[in-house]
Structure formats: structure tokens, C-alpha cells
PDB file of C-alpha atoms in Angstrom:
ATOM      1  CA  UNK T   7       0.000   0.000   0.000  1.00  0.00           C
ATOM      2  CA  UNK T   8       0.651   3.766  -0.212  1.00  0.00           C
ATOM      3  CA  UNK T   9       2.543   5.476   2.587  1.00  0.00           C
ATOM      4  CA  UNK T  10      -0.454   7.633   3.260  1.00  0.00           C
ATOM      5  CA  UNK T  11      -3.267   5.045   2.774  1.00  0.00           C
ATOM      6  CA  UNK T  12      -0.888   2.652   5.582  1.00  0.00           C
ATOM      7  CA  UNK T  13      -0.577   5.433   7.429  1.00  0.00           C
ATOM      8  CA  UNK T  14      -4.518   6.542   7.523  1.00  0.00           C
ATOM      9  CA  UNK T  15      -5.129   2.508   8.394  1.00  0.00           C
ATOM     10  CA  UNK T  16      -2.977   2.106  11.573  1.00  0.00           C
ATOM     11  CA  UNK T  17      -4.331   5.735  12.944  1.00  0.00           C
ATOM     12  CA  UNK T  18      -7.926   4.357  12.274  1.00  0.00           C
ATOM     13  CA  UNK T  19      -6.964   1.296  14.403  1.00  0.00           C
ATOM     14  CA  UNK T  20      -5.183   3.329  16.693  1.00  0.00           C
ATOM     15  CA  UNK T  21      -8.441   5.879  16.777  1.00  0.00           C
ATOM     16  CA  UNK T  22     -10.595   2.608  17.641  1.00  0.00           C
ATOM     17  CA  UNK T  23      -8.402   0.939  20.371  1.00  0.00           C
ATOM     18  CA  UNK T  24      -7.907   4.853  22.370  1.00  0.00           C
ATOM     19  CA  UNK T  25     -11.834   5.636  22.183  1.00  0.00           C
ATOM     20  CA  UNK T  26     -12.868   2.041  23.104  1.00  0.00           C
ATOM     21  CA  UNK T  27     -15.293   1.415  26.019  1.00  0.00           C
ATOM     22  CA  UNK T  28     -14.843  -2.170  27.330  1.00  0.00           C
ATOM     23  CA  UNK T  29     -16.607  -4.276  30.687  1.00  0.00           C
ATOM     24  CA  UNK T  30     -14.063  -4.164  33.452  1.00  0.00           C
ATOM     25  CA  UNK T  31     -12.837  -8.241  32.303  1.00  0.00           C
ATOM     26  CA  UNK T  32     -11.469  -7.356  29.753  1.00  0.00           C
ATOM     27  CA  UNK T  33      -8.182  -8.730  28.274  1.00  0.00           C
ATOM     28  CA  UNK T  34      -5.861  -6.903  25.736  1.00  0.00           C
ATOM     29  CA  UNK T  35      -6.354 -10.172  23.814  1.00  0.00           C
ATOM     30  CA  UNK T  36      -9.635  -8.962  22.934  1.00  0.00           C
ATOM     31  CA  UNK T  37      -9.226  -5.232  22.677  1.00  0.00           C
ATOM     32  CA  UNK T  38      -6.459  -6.265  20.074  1.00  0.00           C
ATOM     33  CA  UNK T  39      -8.466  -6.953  17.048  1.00  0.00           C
ATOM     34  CA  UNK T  40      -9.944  -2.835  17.521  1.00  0.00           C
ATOM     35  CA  UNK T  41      -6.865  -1.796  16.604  1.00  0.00           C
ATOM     36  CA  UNK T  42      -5.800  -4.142  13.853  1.00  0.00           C
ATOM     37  CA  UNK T  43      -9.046  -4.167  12.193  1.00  0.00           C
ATOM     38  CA  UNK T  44      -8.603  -1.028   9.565  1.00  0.00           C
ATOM     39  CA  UNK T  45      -5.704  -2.858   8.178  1.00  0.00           C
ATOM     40  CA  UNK T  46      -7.068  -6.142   7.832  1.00  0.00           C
ATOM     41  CA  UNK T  47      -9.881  -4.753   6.162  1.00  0.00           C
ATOM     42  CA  UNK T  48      -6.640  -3.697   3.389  1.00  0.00           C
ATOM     43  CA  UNK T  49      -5.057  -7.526   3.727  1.00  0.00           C
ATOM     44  CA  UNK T  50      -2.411  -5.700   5.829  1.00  0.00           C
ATOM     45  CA  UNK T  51      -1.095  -6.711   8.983  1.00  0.00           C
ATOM     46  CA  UNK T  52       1.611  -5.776  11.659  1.00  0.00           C
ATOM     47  CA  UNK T  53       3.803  -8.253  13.775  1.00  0.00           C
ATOM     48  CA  UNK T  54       4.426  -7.185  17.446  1.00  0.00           C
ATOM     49  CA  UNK T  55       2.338  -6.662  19.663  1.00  0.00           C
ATOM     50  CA  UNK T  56      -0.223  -3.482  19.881  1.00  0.00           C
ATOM     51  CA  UNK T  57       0.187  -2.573  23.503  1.00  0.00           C
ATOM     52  CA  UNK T  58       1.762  -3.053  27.251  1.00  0.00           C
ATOM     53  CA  UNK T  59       2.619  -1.858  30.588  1.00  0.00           C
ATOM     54  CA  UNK T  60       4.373   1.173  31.225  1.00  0.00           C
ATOM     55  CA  UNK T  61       6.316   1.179  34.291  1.00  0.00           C
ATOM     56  CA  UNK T  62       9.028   2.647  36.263  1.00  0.00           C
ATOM     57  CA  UNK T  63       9.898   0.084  38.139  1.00  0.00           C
ATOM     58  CA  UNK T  64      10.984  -2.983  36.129  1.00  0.00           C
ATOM     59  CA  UNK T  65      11.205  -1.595  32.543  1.00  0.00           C
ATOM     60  CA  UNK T  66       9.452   0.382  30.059  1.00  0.00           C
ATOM     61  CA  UNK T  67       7.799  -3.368  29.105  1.00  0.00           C
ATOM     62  CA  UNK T  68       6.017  -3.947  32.675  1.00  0.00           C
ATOM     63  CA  UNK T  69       2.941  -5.887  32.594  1.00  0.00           C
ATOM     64  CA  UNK T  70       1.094  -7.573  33.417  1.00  0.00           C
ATOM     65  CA  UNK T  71      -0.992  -6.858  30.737  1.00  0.00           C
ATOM     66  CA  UNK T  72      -0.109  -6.936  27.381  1.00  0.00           C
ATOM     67  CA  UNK T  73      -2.683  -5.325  24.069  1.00  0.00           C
ATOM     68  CA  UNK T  74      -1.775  -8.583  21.423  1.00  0.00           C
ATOM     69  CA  UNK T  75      -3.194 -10.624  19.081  1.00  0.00           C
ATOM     70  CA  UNK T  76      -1.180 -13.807  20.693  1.00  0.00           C
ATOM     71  CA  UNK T  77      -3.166 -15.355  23.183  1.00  0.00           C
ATOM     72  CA  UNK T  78      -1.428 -15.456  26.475  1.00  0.00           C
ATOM     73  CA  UNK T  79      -1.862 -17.933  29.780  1.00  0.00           C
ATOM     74  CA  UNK T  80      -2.361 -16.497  32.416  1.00  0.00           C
ATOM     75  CA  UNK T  81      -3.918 -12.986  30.375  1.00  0.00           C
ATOM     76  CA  UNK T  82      -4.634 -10.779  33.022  1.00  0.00           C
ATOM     77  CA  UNK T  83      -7.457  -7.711  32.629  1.00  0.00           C
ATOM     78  CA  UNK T  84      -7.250  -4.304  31.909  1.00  0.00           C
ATOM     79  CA  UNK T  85      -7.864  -3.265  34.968  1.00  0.00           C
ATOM     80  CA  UNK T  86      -8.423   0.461  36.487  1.00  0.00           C
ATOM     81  CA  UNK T  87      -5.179   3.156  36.684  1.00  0.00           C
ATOM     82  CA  UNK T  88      -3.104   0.783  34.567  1.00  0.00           C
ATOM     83  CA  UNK T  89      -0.801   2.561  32.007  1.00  0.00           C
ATOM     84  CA  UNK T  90      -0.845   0.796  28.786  1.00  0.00           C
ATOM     85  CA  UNK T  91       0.952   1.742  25.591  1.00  0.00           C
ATOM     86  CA  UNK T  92      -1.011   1.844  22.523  1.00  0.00           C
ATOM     87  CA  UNK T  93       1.197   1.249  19.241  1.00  0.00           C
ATOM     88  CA  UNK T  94      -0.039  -0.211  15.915  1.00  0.00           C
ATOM     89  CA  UNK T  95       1.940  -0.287  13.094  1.00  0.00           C
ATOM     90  CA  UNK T  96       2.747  -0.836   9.517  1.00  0.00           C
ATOM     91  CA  UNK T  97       6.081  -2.088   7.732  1.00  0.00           C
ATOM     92  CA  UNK T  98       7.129  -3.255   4.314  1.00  0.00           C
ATOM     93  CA  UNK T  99      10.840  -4.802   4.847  1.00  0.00           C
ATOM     94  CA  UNK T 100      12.813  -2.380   2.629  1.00  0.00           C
ATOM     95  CA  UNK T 101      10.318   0.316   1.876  1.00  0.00           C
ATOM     96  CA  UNK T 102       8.763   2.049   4.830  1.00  0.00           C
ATOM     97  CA  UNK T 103       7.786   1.777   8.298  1.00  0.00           C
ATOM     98  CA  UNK T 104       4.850   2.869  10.077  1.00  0.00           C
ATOM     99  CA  UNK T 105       4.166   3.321  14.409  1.00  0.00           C
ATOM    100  CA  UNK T 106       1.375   5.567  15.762  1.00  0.00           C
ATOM    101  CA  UNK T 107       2.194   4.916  19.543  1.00  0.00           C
ATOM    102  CA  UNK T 108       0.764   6.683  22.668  1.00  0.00           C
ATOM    103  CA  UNK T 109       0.516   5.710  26.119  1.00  0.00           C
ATOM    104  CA  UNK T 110      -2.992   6.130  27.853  1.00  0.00           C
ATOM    105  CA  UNK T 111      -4.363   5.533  31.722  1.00  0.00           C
ATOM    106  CA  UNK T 112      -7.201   2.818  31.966  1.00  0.00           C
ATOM    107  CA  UNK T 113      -9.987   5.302  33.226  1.00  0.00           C
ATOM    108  CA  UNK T 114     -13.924   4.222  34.072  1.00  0.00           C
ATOM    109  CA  UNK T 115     -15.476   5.652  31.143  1.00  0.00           C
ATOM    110  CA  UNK T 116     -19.007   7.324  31.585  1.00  0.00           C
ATOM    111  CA  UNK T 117     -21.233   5.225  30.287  1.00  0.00           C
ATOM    112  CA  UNK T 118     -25.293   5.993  29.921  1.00  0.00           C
ATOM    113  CA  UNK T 119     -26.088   2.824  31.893  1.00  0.00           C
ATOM    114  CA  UNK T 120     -24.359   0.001  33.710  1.00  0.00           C
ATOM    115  CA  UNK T 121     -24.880  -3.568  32.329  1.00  0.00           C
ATOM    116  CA  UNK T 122     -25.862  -5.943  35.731  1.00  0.00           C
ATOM    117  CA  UNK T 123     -23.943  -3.185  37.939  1.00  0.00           C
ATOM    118  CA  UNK T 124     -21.123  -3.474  35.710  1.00  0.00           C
ATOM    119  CA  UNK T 125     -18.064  -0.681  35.706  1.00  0.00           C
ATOM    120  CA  UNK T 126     -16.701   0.338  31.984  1.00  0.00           C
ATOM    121  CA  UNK T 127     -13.253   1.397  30.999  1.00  0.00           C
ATOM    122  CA  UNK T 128     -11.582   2.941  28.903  1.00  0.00           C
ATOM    123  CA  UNK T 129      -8.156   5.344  27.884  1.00  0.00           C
ATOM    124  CA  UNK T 130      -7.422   8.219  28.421  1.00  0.00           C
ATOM    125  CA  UNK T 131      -3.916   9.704  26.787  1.00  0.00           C
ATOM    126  CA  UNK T 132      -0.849  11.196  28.991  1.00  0.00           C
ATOM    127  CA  UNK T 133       1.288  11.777  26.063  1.00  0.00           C
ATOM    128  CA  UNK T 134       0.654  14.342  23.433  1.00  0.00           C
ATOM    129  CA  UNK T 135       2.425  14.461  20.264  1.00  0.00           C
ATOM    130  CA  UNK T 136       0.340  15.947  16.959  1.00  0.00           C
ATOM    131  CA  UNK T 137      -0.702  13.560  13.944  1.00  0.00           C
ATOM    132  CA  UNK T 138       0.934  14.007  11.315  1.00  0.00           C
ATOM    133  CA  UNK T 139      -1.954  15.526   8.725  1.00  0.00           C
ATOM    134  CA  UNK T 140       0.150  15.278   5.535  1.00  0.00           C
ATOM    135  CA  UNK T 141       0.346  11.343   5.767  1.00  0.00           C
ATOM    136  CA  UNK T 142      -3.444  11.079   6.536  1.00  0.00           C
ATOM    137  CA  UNK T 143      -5.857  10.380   3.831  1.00  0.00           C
ATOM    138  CA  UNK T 144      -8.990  11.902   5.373  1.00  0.00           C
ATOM    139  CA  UNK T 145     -10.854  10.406   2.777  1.00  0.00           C
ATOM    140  CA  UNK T 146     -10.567   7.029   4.409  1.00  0.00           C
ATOM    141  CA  UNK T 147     -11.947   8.804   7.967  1.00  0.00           C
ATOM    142  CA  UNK T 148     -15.520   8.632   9.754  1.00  0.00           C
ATOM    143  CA  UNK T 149     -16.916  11.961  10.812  1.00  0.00           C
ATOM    144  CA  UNK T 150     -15.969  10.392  14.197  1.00  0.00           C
ATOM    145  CA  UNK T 151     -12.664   9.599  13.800  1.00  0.00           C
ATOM    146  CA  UNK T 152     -12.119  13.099  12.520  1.00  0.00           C
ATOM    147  CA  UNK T 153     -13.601  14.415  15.215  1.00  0.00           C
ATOM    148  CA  UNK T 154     -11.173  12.457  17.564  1.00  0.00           C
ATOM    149  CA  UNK T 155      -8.065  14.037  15.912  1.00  0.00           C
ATOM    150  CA  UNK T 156      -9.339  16.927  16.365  1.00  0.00           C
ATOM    151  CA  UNK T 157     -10.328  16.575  20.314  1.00  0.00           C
ATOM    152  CA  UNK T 158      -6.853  14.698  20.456  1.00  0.00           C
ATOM    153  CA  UNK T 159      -4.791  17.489  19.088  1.00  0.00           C
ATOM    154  CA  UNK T 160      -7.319  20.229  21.397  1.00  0.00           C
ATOM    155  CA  UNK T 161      -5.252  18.130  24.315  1.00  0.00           C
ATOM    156  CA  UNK T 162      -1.660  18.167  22.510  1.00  0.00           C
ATOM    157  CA  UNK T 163      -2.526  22.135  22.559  1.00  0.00           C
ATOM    158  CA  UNK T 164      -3.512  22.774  26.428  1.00  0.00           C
ATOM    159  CA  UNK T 165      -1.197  20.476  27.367  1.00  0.00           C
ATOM    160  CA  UNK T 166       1.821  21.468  25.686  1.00  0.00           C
ATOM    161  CA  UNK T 167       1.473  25.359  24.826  1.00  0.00           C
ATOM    162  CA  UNK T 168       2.063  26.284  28.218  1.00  0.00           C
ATOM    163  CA  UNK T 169       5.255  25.315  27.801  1.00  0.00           C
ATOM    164  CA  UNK T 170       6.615  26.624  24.384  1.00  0.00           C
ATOM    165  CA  UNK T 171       7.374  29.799  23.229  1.00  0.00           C
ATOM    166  CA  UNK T 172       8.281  31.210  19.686  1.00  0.00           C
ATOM    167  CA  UNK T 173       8.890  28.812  16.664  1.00  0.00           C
ATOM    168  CA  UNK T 174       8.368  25.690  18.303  1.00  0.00           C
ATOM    169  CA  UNK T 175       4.782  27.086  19.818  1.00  0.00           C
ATOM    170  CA  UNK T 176       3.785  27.903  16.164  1.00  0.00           C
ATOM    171  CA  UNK T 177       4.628  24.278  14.909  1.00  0.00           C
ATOM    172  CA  UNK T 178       2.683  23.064  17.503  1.00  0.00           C
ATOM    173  CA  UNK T 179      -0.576  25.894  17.251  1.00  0.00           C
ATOM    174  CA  UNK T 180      -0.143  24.848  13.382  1.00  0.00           C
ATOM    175  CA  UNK T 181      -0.359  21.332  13.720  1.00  0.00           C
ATOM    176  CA  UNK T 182      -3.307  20.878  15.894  1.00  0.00           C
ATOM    177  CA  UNK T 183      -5.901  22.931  13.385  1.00  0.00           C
ATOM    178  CA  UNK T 184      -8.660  21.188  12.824  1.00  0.00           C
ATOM    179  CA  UNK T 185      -7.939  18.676  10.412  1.00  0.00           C
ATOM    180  CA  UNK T 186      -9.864  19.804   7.693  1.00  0.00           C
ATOM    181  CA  UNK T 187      -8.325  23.093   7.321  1.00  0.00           C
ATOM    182  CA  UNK T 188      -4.819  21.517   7.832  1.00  0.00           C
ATOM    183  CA  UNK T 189      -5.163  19.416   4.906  1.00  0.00           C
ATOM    184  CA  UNK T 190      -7.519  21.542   3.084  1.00  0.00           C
ATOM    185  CA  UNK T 191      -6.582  25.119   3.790  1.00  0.00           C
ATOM    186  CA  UNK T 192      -8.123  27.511   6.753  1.00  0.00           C
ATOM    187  CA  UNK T 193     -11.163  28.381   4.687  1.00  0.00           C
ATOM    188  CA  UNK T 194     -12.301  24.528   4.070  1.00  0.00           C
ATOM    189  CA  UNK T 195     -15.758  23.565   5.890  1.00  0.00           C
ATOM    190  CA  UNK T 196     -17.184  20.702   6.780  1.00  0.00           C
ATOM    191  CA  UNK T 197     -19.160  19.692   3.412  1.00  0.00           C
ATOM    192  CA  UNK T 198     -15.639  18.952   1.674  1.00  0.00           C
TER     193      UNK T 198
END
């Protein structure tokens, strides 16, 4: 595939893994397939892992959970205030290379009701780094996963502003525009 159309793939998968809203139970063996799903809708698929445990302690690898498409015995739950990195990929040996990774807290999501008095999860991001809009074919996008990219890079901005000044504040202020207009131009709307 195309750089761009690879590219647009594994942020859809990562899109789908970050907004997910799972039962408190829940393995990253099951979570993993959210995530890998865009690209195997293409034939496409990535080899490692999608996501672990981000510790201090141990290594940057500390589980015990692990985000994967191998099953694992014993695979222990995403459970609440867990750190988890979330990392799909892309590569074609030779040509290019592909990782959208993040790492997120497991947070109890607000959910409209609660299944036999059961809590929800889901992640919430600690690291902000803009997408990179000229590899991202927003063609291949849902209204909603636009409208994540563009809530995700509203957090890069009041997260990281306050701590920038001059050229480096305008990359930044530049590359969390709404999507639309950063790929588009400041005047596009929402019908194109």
C-alpha cells in the first residue's frame, strides 16, 4: 500500500483501540483486534504486539498486561489506573515503516447505563504528540474519527502550549488545526 493510505489505516486502528469502552474483564487479547481491524480490512497486517505496561519500576515493558493478538496464559485484565501503551503499526521490509504509539491511563469511562452493575473502561492519553496531517488520507476517515483528531490534538494544545514559546509554539498551534483546514486550507468547511 501507499505510505499515506498505511498510514490513515494504523491511525484508524489506533483511533478505535484509544476511544474504546470495554466491561471491566477485559483482556488486551480482545481489545487487540480494535486496533488491527482497519488494516485487515486492506489484507495488511503488523507483527508485534499493539500494547503493554508502562512502568518505572521494572522496565518500560512492565505488565502484566499486554494489548496482542497472541493469546497469552495467564492474560490478566485491563484493569483500572493501569498505564498501557497503545502502538499499531505498519512495515514493508525495505520500503517504509509505520508506528502511531501513545501511552494512555485505563480510566472508568461514563457510560449511559451500567450492564448488571457493571463498571466500563476505557483510555485516556498522557502523552501528546500531533498527527501528522500530511500522511493522513482523510478520505478514508468517519466523521468520528475526525472528530477524535481533532479533540486529540485540542489536548496536545492545552497540554503542551504552556510550555513553548516562539517557533516551536507555532509548529505546535499549526499542527493541531482542525484537520480539515490543515489538509484543506483555513477556509475549508465541513461539506468537503
Amino acid at each position: 500500500g501507499t505510505v499515506r493510505n498505511c498510514y490513515t489505516r494504523v491511525l484508524r486502528g489506533h483511533i478505535h483501540l484509544s476511544a474504546a469502552i470495554f466491561p471491566e474483564g477485559t483482556t488486551g487479547h480482545m481489545l487487540d483486534i480494535l486496533a488491527r481491524g482497519p488494516l485487515w480490512a486492506a489484507g495488511l497486517d503488523y507483527k508485534h504486539g499493539t500494547g503493554h505496561g508502562v512502568g518505572a519500576f521494572n522496565c518500560v515493558h512492565e505488565g502484566p498486561q499486554l494489548i496482542s493478538y497472541y493469546p497469552r496464559d495467564p492474560d490478566p485484565a485491563i484493569q483500572l489506573g493501569m498505564s498501557s501503551s497503545i502502538e499499531p503499526g505498519y512495515y514493508e521490509e525495505g520500503n517504509f515503516g509505520i508506528r502511531i504509539e501513545n501511552v494512555a491511563l485505563v480510566v472508568e469511562a461514563k457510560t449511559e447505563h451500567n450492564f448488571n452493575g457493571q463498571r466500563f473502561l476505557t483510555f485516556d492519553p498522557i502523552t501528546f504528540v500531533p498527527l501528522s496531517a500530511k500522511l493522513i488520507e482523510i478520505e478514508l476517515l468517519t466523521s468520528d474519527e475526525i472528530q477524535w483528531v481533532d479533540d486529540y490534538h485540542e489536548k496536545c494544545l492545552a497540554k503542551v502550549s504552556p510550555l513553548l514559546t516562539g517557533a516551536p509554539l507555532e509548529w505546535l498551534k499549526a499542527s493541531t488545526r482542525p484537520l480539515i483546514h490543515q489538509i484543506y486550507g483555513s477556509d475549508a468547511t465541513d461539506a468537503q
